[in-house]
Tab-separated table of C-alpha atoms in Angstrom:
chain	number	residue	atom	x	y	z
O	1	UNK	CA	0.063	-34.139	-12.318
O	2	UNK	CA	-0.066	-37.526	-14.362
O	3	UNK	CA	0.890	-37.157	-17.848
O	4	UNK	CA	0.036	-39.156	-20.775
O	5	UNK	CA	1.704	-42.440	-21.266
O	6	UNK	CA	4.383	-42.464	-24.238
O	7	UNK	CA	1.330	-43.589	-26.972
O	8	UNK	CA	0.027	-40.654	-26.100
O	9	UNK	CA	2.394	-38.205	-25.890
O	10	UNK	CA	3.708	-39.287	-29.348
O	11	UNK	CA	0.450	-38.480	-30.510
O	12	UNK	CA	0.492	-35.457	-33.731
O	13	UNK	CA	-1.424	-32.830	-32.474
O	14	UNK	CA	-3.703	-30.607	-34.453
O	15	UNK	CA	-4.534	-26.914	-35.068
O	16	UNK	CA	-7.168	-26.833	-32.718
O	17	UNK	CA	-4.970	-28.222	-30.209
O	18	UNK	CA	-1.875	-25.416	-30.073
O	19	UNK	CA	-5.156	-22.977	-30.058
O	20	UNK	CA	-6.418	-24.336	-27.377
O	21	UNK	CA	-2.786	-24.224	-25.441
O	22	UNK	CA	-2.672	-20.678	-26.647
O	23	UNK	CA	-5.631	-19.444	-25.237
O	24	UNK	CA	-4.649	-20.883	-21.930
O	25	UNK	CA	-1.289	-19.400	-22.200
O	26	UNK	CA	-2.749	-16.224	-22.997
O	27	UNK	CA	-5.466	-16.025	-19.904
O	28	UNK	CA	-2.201	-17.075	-17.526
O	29	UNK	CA	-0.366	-14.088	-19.143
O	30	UNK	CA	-3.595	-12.050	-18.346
O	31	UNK	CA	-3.481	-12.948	-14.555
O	32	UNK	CA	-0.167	-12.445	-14.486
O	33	UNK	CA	1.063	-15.941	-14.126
O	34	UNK	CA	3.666	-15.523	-16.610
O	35	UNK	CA	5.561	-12.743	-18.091
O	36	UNK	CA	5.031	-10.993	-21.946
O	37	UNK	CA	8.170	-12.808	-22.649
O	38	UNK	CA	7.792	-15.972	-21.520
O	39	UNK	CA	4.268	-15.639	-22.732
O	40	UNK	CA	5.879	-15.352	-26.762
O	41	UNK	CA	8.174	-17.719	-26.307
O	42	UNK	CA	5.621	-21.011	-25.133
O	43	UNK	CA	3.037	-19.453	-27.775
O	44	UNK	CA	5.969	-19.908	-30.309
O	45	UNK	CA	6.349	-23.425	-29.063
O	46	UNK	CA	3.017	-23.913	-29.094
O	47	UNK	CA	2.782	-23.212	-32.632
O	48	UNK	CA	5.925	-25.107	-34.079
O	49	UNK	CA	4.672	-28.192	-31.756
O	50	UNK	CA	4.017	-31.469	-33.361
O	51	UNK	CA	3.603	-34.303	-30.647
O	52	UNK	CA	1.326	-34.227	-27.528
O	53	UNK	CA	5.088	-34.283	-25.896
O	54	UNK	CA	5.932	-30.652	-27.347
O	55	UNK	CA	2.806	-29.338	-25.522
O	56	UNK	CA	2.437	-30.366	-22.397
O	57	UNK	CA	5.702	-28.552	-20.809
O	58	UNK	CA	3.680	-25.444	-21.796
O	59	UNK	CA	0.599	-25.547	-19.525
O	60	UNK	CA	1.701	-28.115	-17.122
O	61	UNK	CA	2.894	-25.578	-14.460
O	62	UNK	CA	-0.250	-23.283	-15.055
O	63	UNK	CA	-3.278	-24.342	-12.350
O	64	UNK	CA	-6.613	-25.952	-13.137
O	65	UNK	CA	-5.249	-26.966	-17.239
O	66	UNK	CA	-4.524	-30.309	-18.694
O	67	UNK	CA	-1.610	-32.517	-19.563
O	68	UNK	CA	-1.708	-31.791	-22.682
O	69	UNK	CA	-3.951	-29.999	-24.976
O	70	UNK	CA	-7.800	-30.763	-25.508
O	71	UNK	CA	-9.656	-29.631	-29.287
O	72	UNK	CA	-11.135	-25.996	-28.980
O	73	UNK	CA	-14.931	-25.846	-29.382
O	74	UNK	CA	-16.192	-25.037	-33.252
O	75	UNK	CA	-17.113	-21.799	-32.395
O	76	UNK	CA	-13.630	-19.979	-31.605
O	77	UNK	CA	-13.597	-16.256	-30.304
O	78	UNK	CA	-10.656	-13.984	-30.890
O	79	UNK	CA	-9.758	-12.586	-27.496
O	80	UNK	CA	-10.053	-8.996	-26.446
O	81	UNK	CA	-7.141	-6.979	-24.804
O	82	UNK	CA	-7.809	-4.154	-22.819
O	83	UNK	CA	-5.083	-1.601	-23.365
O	84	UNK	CA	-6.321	1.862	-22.177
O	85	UNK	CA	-5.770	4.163	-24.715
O	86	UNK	CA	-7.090	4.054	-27.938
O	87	UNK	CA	-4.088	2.940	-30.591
O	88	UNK	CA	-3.873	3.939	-34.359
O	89	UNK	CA	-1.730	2.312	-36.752
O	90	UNK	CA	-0.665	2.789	-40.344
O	91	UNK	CA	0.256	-0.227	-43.340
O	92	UNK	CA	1.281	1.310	-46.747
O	93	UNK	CA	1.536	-0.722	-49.763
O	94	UNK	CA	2.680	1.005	-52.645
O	95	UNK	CA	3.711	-1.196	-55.816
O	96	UNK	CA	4.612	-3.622	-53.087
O	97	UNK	CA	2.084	-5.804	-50.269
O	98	UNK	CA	1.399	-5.160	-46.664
O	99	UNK	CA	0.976	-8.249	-44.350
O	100	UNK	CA	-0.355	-9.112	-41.286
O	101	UNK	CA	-1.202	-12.415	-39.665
O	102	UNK	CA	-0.473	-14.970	-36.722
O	103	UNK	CA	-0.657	-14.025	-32.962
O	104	UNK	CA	-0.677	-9.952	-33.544
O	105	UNK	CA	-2.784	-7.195	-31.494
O	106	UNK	CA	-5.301	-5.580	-33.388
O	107	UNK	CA	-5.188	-1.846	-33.404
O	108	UNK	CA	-8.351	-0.135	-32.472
O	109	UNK	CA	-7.706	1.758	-35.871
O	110	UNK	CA	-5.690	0.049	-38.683
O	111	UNK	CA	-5.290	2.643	-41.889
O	112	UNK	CA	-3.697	0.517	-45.246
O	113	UNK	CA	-3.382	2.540	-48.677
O	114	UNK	CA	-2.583	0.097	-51.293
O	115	UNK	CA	-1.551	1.869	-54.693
O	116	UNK	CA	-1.139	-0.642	-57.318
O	117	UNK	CA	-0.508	-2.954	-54.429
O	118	UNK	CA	-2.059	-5.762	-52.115
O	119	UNK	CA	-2.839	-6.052	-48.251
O	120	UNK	CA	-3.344	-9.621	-46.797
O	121	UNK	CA	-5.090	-8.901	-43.270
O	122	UNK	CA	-5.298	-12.206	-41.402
O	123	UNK	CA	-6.964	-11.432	-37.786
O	124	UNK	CA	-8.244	-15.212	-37.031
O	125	UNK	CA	-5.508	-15.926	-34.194
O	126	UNK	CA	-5.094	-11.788	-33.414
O	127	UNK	CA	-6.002	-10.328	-30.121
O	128	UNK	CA	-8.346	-7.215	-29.962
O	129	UNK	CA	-7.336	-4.044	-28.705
O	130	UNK	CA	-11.040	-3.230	-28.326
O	131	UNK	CA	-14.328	-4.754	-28.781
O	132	UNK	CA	-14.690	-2.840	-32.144
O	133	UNK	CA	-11.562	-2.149	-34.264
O	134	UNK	CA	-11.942	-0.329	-37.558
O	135	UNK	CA	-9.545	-1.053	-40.841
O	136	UNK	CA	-9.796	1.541	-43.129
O	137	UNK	CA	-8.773	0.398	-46.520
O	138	UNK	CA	-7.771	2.855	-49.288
O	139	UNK	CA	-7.061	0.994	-52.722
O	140	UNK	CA	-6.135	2.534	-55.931
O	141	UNK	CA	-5.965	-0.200	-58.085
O	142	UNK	CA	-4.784	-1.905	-55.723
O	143	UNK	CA	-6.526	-4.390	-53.480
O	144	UNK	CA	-6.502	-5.745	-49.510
O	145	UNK	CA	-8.323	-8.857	-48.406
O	146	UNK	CA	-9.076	-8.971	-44.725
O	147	UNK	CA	-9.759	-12.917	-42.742
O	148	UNK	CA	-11.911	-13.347	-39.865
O	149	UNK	CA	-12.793	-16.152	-38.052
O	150	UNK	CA	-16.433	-17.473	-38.876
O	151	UNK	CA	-17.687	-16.248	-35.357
O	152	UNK	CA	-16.619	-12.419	-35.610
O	153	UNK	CA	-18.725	-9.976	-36.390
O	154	UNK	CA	-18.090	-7.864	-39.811
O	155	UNK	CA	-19.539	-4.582	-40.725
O	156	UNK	CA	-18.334	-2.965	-44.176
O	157	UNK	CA	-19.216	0.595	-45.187
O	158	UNK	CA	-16.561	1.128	-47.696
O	159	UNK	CA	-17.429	2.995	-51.196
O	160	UNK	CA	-16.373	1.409	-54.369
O	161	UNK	CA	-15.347	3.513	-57.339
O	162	UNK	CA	-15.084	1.335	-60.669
O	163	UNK	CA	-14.267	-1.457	-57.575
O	164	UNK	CA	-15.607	-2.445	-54.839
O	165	UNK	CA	-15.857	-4.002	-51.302
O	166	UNK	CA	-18.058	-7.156	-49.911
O	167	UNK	CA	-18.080	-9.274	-47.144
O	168	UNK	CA	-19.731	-11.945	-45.227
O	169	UNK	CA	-24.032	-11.543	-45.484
O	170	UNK	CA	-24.332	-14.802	-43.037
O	171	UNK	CA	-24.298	-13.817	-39.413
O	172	UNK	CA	-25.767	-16.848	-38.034
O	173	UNK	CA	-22.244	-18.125	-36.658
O	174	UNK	CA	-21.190	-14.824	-34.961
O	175	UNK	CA	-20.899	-15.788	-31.137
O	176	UNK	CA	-21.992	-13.523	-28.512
O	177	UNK	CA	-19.607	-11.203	-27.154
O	178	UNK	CA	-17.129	-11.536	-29.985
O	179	UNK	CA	-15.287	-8.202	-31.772
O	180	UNK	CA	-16.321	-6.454	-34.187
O	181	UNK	CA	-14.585	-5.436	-37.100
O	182	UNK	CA	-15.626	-2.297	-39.245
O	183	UNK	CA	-14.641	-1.922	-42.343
O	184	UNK	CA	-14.313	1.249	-44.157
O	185	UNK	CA	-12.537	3.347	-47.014
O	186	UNK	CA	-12.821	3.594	-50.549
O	187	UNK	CA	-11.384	1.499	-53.473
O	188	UNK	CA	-10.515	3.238	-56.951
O	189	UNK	CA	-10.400	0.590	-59.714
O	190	UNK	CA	-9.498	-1.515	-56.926
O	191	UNK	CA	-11.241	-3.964	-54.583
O	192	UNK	CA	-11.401	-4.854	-50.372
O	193	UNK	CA	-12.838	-7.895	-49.720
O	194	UNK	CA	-13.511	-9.250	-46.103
O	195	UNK	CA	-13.761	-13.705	-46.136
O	196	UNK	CA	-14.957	-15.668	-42.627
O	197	UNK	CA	-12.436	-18.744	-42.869
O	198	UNK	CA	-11.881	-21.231	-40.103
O	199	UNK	CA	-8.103	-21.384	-38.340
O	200	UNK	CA	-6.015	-24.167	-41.059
């Protein structure tokens, strides 16, 4: 395979670039081209890269892919991960903060109680466990804000006591096939707020 000559390949690569080396990293992990580990340790590098050089060792061994990485269309779509059974996880954040964010895999359930605390739930570069994961948010004065990317689709049905939730009323970006996030709960003097945001 020809790579880029040395302009090139000393060329600073952008956000939309490692994404688009991730997502082929993740569809070789996916047909079993590489291994889990192997898989975390080139999405790592993909992620700390900052030349066209840092990328292409990453895909250059994988069939049918570039050199080096090409932009990712506007309209980006979190992946979806098949794993069988349905999963259920827990996030407490009590006078303290709960934190998710990066390259993580969504639960099908996520529960986060947040007394006089904060949860930051950033799902824009997360893989699905299923095509519709629900985040239950209980907040007592307390607060969680949840991050999607601008083509996922968001459903809230939480109840606000002296608080409240709210989320995106603008669906006209949500792609076809993308997941679904539900979110539900109740906030007491407290507030959940879900924002559509673009990967930085």
């Amino acid at each position: 395979m020809q790579l880029p000559d040395e302009p090139a390949r000393r060329m600073r690569v952008s956000d939309a670039d490692r994404e688009q080396v991730a997502e082929i990293l993740r569809s070789a992990a996916g047909e079993g081209r590489i291994d889990t580990d192997e898989l975390d340790e080139r999405l790592e590098a993909a992620y700390d890269a900052k030349t066209v050089a840092d990328l292409v060792p990453l895909t250059d061994d994988l069939p049918a892919t570039p050199p080096y990485a090409q932009p990712v269309p506007a309209r980006h779509v979190s992946p979806v991960t098949s794993v069988g059974e349905p999963t259920h996880q827990r996030g407490v954040a009590i006078m303290s903060g709960f934190e998710r964010s990066g390259d993580w895999l969504v639960p099908s359930e996520l529960t986060v109680t947040a007394v006089m605390g904060g949860a930051d739930i950033d799902v824009r570069r997360a893989r699905f466990s299923a095509p519709e994961v629900v985040i239950t948010v209980n907040a007592i004065m307390g607060g969680a804000q949840i991050t999607v990317n601008p083509t996922t689709r968001v459903v809230v049905e939480g109840i606000g006591i002296m608080g409240g939730f709210s989320g995106p009323r603008d669906d006209s970006e949500v792609a076809p096939g993308a997941p679904t996030v539900r979110v539900r709960g109740f906030a007491l003097w407290g507030g959940v707020g879900v924002v559509r945001r673009p990967l930085d």
